[in-house]
Tab-separated table of C-alpha atoms in Angstrom:
chain	number	residue	atom	x	y	z
A	1	ASN	CA	-6.721	19.403	-16.949
A	2	LYS	CA	-5.911	20.201	-20.327
A	3	CYS	CA	-1.960	19.039	-19.412
A	4	LEU	CA	-2.719	16.245	-16.741
A	5	GLN	CA	-5.342	14.379	-19.046
A	6	PRO	CA	-3.040	13.688	-21.853
A	7	TRP	CA	-0.207	12.587	-19.792
A	8	ALA	CA	-2.598	10.572	-17.598
A	9	ASP	CA	-3.955	8.735	-20.909
A	10	ILE	CA	-0.026	8.489	-22.399
A	11	ASN	CA	1.169	6.781	-18.711
A	12	GLY	CA	-2.324	5.018	-18.329
A	13	CYS	CA	-3.008	6.160	-14.933
A	14	GLN	CA	-4.938	8.833	-12.991
A	15	VAL	CA	-3.628	11.982	-11.923
A	16	LEU	CA	-4.709	13.945	-8.815
A	17	ALA	CA	-3.807	17.823	-8.133
A	18	TYR	CA	-4.982	19.741	-5.808
A	19	ASP	CA	-5.008	23.545	-4.754
A	20	ARG	CA	-2.102	23.420	-2.274
A	21	LEU	CA	-2.167	26.364	0.895
A	22	GLY	CA	-1.020	29.212	-0.253
A	23	PHE	CA	-0.811	28.562	-4.143
A	24	GLY	CA	-3.189	28.966	-6.806
A	25	LEU	CA	-6.491	30.097	-5.460
A	26	THR	CA	-6.590	29.827	-2.141
A	27	GLU	CA	-6.291	32.641	0.113
A	28	ARG	CA	-2.683	32.993	2.313
A	29	VAL	CA	-3.241	32.547	5.943
A	30	LEU	CA	-0.903	34.170	8.538
A	31	ASP	CA	-0.469	30.956	10.584
A	32	GLY	CA	2.668	29.842	9.313
A	33	GLN	CA	2.613	26.331	10.898
A	34	LEU	CA	0.348	25.405	7.806
A	35	TYR	CA	3.066	25.607	5.400
A	36	THR	CA	6.119	23.376	6.723
A	37	ARG	CA	6.910	20.470	4.619
A	38	LYS	CA	5.075	18.306	7.755
A	39	SER	CA	2.114	19.991	7.405
A	40	GLU	CA	2.085	19.881	3.945
A	41	GLU	CA	2.544	15.631	3.724
A	42	LEU	CA	0.049	15.555	6.216
A	43	PHE	CA	-2.855	17.723	3.939
A	44	ALA	CA	-1.637	15.263	1.242
A	45	LEU	CA	-2.010	12.168	3.182
A	46	GLU	CA	-5.653	13.389	4.481
A	47	LEU	CA	-6.821	14.080	0.901
A	48	LEU	CA	-5.784	10.723	-0.302
A	49	ASN	CA	-7.454	9.455	2.945
A	50	GLN	CA	-10.769	11.552	2.088
A	51	ILE	CA	-11.346	10.049	-1.521
A	52	GLU	CA	-10.211	6.533	-0.266
A	53	TYR	CA	-7.476	6.265	-2.033
A	54	ILE	CA	-5.366	5.171	1.100
A	55	LYS	CA	-7.112	1.992	2.574
């Protein structure tokens, strides 16, 4: 938040940062399929859908 909010204010936009699988505070699971580029894309799109960013 300390880094993203000033950037958002300068650019007049909203910034969304989420905890990606296997990074940050999440625990890494053994299923390697969760860490593919396609899985990352689907997760991000579903997140945007859930917060109703994508109509």
